PDB file of C-alpha atoms in Angstrom:
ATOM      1  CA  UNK A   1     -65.637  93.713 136.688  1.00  0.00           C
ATOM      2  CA  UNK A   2     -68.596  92.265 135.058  1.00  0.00           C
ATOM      3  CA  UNK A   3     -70.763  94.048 132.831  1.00  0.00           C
ATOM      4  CA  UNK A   4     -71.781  94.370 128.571  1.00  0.00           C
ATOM      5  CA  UNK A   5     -69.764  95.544 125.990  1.00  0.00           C
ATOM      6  CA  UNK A   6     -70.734  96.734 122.830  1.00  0.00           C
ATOM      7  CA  UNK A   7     -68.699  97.065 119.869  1.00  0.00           C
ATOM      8  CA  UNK A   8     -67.716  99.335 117.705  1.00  0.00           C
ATOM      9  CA  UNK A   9     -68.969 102.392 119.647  1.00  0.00           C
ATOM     10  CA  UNK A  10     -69.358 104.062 115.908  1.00  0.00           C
ATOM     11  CA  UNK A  11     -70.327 102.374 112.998  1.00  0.00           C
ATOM     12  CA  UNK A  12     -70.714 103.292 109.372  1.00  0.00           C
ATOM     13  CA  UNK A  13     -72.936 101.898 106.868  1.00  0.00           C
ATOM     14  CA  UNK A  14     -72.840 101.693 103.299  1.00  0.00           C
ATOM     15  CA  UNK A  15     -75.849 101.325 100.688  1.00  0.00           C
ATOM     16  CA  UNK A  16     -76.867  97.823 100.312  1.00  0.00           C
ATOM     17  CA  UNK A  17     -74.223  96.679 103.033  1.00  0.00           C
ATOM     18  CA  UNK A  18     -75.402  94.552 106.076  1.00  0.00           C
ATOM     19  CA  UNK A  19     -73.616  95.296 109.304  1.00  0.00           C
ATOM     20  CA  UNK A  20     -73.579  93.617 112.453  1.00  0.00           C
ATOM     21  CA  UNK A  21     -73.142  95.323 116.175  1.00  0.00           C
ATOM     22  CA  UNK A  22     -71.585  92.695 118.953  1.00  0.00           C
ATOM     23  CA  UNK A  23     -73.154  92.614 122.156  1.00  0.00           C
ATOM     24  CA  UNK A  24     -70.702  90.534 124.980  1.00  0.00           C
ATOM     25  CA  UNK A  25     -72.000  90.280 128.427  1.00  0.00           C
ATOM     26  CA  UNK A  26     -69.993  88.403 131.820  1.00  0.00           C
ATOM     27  CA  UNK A  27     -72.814  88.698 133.749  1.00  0.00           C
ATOM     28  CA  UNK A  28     -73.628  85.170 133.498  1.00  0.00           C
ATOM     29  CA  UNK A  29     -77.253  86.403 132.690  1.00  0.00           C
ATOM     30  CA  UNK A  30     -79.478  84.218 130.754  1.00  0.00           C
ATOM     31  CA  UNK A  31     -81.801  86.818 129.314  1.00  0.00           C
ATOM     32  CA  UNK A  32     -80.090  90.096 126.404  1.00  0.00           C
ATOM     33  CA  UNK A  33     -82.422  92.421 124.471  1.00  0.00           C
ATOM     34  CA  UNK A  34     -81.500  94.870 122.096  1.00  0.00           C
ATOM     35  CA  UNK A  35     -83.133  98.112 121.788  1.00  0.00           C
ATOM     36  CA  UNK A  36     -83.227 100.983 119.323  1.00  0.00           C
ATOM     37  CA  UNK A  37     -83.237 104.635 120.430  1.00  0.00           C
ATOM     38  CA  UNK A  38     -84.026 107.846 118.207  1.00  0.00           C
ATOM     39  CA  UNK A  39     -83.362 111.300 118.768  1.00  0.00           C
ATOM     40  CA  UNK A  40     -85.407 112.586 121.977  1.00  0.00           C
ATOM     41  CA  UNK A  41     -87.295 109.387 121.972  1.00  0.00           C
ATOM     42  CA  UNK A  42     -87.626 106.288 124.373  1.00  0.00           C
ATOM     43  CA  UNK A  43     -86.035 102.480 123.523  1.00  0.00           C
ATOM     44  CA  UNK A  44     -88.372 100.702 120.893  1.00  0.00           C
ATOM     45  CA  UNK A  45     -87.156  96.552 121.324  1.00  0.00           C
ATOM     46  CA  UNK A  46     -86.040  94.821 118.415  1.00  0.00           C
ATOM     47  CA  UNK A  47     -85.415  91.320 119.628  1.00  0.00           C
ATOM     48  CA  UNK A  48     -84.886  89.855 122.972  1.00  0.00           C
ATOM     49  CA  UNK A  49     -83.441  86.586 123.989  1.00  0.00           C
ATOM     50  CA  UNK A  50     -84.079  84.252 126.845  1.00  0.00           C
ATOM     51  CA  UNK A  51     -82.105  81.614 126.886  1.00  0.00           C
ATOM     52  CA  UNK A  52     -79.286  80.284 124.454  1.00  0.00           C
ATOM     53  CA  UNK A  53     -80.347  78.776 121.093  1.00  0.00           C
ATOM     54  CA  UNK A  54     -83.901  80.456 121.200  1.00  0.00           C
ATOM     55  CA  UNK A  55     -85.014  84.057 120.857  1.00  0.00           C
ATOM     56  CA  UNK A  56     -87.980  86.230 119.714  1.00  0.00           C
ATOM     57  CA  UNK A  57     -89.389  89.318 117.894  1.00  0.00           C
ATOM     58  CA  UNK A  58     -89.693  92.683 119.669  1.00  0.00           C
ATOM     59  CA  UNK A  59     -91.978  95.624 118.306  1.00  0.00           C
ATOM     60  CA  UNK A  60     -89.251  96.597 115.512  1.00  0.00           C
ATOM     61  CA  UNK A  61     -87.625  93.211 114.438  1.00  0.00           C
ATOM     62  CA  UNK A  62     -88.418  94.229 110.331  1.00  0.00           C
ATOM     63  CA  UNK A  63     -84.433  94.905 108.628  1.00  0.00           C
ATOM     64  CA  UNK A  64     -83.138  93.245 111.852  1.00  0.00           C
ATOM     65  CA  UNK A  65     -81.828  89.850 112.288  1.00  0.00           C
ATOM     66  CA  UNK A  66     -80.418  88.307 115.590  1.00  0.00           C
ATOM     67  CA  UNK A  67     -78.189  85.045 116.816  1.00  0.00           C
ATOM     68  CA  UNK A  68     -77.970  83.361 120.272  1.00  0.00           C
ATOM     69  CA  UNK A  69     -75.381  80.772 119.815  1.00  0.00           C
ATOM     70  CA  UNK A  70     -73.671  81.348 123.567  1.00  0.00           C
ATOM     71  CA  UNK A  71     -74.797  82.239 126.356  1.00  0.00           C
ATOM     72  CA  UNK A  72     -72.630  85.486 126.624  1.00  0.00           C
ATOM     73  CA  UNK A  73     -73.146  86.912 123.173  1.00  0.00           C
ATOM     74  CA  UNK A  74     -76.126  88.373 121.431  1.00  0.00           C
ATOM     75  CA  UNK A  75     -74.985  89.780 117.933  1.00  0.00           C
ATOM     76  CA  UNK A  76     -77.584  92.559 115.933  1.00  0.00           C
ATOM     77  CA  UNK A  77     -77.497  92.369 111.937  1.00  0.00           C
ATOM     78  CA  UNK A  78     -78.642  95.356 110.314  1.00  0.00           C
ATOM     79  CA  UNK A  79     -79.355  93.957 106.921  1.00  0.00           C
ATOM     80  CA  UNK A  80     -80.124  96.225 103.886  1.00  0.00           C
ATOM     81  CA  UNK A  81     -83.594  95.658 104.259  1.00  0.00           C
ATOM     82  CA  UNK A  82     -83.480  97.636 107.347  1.00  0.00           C
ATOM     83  CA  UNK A  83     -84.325 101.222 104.801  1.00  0.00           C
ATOM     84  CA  UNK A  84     -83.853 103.684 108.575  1.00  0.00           C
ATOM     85  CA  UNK A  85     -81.140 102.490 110.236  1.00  0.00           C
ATOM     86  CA  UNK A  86     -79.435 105.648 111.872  1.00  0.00           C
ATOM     87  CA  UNK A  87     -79.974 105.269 115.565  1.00  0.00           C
ATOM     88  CA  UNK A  88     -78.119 104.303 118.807  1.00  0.00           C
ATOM     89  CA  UNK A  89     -78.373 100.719 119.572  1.00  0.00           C
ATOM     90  CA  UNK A  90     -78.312  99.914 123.257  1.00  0.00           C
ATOM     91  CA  UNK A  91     -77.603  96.065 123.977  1.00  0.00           C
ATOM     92  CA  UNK A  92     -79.201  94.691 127.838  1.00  0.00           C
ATOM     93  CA  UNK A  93     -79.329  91.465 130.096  1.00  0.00           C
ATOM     94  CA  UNK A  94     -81.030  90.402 132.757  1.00  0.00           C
ATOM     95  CA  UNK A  95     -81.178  87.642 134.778  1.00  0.00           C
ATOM     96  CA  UNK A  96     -83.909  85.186 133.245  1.00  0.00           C
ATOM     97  CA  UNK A  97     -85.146  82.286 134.197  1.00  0.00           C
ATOM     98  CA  UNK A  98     -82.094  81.299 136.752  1.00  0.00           C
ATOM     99  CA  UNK A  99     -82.958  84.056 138.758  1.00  0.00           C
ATOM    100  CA  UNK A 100     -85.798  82.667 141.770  1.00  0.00           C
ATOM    101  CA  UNK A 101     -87.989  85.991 141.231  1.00  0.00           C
ATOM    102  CA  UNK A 102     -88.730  85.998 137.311  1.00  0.00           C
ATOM    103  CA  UNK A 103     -89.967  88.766 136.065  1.00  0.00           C
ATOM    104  CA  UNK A 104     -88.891  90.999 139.017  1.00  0.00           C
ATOM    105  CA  UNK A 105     -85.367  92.066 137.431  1.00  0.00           C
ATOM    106  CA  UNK A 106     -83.749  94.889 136.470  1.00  0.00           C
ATOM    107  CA  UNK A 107     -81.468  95.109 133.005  1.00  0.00           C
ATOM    108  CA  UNK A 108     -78.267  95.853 132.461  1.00  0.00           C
ATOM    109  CA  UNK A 109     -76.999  98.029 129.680  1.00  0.00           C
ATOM    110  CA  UNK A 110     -73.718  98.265 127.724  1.00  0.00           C
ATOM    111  CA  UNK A 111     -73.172 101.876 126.005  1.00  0.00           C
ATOM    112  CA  UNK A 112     -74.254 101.561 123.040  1.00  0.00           C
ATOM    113  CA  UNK A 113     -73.060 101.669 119.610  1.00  0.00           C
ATOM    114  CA  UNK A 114     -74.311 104.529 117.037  1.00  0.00           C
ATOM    115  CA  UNK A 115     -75.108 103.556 113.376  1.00  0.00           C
ATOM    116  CA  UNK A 116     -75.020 106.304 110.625  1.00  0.00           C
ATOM    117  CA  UNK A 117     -75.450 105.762 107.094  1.00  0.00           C
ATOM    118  CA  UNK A 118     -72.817 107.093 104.355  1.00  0.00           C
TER     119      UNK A 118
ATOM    120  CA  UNK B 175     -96.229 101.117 120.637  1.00  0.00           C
ATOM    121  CA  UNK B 176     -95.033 103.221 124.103  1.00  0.00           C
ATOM    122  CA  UNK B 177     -96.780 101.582 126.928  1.00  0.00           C
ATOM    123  CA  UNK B 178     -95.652 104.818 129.519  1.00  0.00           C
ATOM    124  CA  UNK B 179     -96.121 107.968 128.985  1.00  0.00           C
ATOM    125  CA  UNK B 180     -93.752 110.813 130.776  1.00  0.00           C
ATOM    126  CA  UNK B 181     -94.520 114.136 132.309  1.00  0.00           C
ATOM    127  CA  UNK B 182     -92.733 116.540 131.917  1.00  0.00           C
ATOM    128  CA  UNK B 183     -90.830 116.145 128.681  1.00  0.00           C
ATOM    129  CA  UNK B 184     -88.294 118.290 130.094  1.00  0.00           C
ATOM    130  CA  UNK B 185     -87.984 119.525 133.666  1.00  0.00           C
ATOM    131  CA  UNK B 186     -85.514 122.746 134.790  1.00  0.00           C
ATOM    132  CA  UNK B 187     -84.406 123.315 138.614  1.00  0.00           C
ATOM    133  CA  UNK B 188     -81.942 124.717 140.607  1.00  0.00           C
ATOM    134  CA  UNK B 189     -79.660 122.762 142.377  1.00  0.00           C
ATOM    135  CA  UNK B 190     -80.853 121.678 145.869  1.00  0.00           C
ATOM    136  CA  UNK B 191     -84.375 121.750 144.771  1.00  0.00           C
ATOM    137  CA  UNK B 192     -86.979 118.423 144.380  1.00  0.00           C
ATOM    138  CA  UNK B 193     -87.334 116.932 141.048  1.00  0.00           C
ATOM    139  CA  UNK B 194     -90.822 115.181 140.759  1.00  0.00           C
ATOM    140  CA  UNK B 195     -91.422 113.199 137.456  1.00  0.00           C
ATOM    141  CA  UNK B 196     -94.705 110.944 136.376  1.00  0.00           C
ATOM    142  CA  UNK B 197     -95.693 107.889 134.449  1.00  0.00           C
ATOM    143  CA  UNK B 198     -98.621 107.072 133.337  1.00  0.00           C
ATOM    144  CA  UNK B 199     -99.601 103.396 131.887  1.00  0.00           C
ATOM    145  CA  UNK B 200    -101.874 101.457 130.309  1.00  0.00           C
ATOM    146  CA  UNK B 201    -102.088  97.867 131.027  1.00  0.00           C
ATOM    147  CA  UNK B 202    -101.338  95.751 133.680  1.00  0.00           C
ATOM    148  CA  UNK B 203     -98.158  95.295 134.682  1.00  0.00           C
ATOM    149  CA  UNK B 204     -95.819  92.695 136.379  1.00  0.00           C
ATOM    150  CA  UNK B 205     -93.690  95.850 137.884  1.00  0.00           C
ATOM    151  CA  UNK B 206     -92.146  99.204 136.946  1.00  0.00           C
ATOM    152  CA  UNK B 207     -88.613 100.374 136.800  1.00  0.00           C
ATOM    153  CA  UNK B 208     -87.169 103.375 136.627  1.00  0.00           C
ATOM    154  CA  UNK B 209     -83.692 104.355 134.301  1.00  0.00           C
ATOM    155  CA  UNK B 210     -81.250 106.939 133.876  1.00  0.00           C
ATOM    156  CA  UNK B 211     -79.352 107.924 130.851  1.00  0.00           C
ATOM    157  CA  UNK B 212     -76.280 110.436 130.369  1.00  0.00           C
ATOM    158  CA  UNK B 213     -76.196 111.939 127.364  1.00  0.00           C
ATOM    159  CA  UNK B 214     -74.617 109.205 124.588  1.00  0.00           C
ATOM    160  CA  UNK B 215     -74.518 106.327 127.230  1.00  0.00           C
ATOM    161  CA  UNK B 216     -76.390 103.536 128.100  1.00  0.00           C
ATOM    162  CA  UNK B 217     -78.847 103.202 130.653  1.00  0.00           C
ATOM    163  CA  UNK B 218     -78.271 103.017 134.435  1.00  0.00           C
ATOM    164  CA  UNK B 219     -80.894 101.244 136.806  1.00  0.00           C
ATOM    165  CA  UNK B 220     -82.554 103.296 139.531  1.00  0.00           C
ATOM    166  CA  UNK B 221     -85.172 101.466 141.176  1.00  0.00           C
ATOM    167  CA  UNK B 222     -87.440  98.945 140.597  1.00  0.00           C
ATOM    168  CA  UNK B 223     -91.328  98.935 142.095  1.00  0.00           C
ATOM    169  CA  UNK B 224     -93.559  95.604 141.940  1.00  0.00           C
ATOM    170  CA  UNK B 225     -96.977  95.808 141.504  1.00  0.00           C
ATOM    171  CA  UNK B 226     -97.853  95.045 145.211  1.00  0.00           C
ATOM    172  CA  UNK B 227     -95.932  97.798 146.186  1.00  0.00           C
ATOM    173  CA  UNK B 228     -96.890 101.259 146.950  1.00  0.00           C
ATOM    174  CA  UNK B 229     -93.826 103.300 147.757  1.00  0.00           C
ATOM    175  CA  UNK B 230     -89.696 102.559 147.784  1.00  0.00           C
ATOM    176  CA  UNK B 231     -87.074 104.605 148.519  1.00  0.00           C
ATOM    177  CA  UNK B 232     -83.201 104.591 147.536  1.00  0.00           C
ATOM    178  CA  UNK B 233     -81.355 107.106 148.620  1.00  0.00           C
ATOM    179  CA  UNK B 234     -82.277 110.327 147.256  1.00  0.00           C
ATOM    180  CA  UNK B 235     -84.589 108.839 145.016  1.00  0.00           C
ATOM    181  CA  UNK B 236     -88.818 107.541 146.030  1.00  0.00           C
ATOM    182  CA  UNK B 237     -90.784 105.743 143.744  1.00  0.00           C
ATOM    183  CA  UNK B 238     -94.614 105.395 144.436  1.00  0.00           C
ATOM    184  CA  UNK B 239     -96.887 103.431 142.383  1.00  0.00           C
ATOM    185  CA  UNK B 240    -100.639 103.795 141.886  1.00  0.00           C
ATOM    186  CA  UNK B 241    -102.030 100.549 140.507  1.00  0.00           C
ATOM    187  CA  UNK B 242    -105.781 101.768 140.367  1.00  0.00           C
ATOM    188  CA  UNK B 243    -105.021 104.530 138.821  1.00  0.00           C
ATOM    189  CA  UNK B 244    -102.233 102.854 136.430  1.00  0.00           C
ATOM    190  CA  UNK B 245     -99.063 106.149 137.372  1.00  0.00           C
ATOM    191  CA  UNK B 246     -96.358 106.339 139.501  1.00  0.00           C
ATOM    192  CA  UNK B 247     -93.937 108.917 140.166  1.00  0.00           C
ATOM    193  CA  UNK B 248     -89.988 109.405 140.711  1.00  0.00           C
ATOM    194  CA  UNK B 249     -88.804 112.087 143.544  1.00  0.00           C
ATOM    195  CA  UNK B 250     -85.412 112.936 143.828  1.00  0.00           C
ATOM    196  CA  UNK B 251     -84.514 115.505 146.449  1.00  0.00           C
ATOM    197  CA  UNK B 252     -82.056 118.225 147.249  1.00  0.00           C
ATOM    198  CA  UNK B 253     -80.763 117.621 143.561  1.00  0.00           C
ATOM    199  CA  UNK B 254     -77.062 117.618 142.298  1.00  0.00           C
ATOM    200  CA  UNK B 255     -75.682 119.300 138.941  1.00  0.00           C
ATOM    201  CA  UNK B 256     -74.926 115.218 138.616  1.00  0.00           C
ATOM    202  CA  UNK B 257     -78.487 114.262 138.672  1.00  0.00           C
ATOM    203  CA  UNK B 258     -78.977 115.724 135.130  1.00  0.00           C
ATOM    204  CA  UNK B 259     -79.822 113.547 132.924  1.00  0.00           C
ATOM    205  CA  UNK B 260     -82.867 111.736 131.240  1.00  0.00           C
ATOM    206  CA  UNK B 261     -85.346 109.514 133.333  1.00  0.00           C
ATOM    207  CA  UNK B 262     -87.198 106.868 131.202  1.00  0.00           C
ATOM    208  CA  UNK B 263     -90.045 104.651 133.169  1.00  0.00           C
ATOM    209  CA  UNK B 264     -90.464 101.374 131.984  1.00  0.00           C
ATOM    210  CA  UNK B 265     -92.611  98.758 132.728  1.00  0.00           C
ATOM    211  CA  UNK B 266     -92.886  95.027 132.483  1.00  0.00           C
ATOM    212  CA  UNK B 267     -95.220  92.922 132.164  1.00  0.00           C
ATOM    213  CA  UNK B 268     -93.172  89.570 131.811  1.00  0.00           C
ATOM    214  CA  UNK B 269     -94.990  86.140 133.476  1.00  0.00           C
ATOM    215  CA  UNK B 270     -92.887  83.896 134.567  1.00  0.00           C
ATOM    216  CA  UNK B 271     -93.005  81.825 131.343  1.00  0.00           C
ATOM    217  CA  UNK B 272     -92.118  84.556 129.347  1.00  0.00           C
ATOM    218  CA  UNK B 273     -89.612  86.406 131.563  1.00  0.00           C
ATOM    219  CA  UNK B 274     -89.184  90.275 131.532  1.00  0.00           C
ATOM    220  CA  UNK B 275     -89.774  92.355 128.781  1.00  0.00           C
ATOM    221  CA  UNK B 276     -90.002  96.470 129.408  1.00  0.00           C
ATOM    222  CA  UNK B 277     -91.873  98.608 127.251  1.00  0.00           C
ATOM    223  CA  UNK B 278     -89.854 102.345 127.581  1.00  0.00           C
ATOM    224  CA  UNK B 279     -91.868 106.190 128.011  1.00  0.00           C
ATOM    225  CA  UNK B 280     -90.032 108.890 125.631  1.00  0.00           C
ATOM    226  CA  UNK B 281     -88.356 110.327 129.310  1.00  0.00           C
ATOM    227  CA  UNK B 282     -87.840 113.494 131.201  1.00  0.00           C
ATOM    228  CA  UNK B 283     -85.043 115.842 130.354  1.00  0.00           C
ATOM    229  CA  UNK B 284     -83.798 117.072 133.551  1.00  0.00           C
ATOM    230  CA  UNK B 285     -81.566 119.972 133.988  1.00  0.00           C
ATOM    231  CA  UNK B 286     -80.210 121.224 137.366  1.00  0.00           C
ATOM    232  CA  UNK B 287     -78.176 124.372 137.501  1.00  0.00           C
ATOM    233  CA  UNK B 288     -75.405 124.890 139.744  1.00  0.00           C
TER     234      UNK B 288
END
């Protein structure tokens, strides 16, 4: 069955220690995003990719830092920098730019992975 | 910043009952979509509206969309235990050289009692 996977479902973060969430989709879908969500609250975007080898900066991209070497993977650093980081990370795709109606698709999300500092 | 705001924060019904939940927006928008989230999952597509549409339906589930006055609304009827769950709105205002990109409301909390 096609669909995203996210990985680890729990992670753990040290002082000081970057950390990196995967984010593996079989959609064949040009176009991943990765969102933040807090307690009670809404998804704020942190990056978003549209096509392999390029991506761009989403509302919350500060302590982030993203890589979009294939076209089915979209991995999230959380570097040190990032001084907030507990929250549930929710990875997405969409079709993109292959798809004949842009900008009239839905995304797709894997479940998530939760980050809590130690 | 949220683009959509959501009303109610949290909505409370009996199973069988309607479920009515609004957006409200501020810019323009390419089209609106509407999500649902299980508690410590991801998010599940409902329906998607386009900006030169008025009403859709899906099931259980109608979407209308006022343009002039920037809202639209989500209906479910004769609601399940199953349906609970939060709603988010979302709406995007990709061009076709940028592609999509959804800005998310905070979402309704809905509860529906056996």
């Amino acid at each position: 069955d096609g669909g995203i996977t996210q990985s680890p479902k729990y992670l753990f973060r040290k002082e000081g220690q970057n950390v990196t969430l995967s984010c593996e989709q079989n959609l064949n879908h040009d176009a991943m995003y990765w969102y933040r969500q807090d307690p009670g609250q809404g998804l704020r975007l942190i990056y978003y990719s549209q096509i392999v080898n390029d991506f761009q900066k989403g509302d919350i991209a500060e302590g982030y830092s993203v890589s979009r070497e294939k076209k089915e993977s979209f991995p999230l650093t959380v570097t040190s920098a990032q001084k907030n980081p507990t929250a549930f990370y929710l990875c997405a795709s969409s079709m993109g730019f292959t798809a004949g109606d842009r900008g009239n698709q839905p995304q797709h999300f894997g479940d998530g992975t939760r980050l809590s500092i130690l | 910043s949220q683009q959509g705001e959501e009303d109610p924060q949290a909505l409370s019904i009996q199973e069988g009952e309607n479920a009515t939940m609004n957006c409200s927006y501020k810019t323009s928008i390419n089209n609106l979509q509407w999500y649902r989230q299980n508690s410590g999952r991801g998010l599940v597509h409902l329906i998607l509206i386009r900006s030169n549409e008025r009403e859709k339906h899906s099931g259980r589930l109608r979407v209308t969309l006022d343009t002039s006055k920037k809202s639209s609304s989500l209906l479910i009827t004769a609601s399940r235990a199953a349906d609970t769950a939060s709603y988010f709105c979302a709406t995007d205002q990709g061009r076709e050289t940028s592609g999509s990109r959804l800005t998310f409301g905070e979402g309704t909390q809905l509860t529906v009692n056996p």
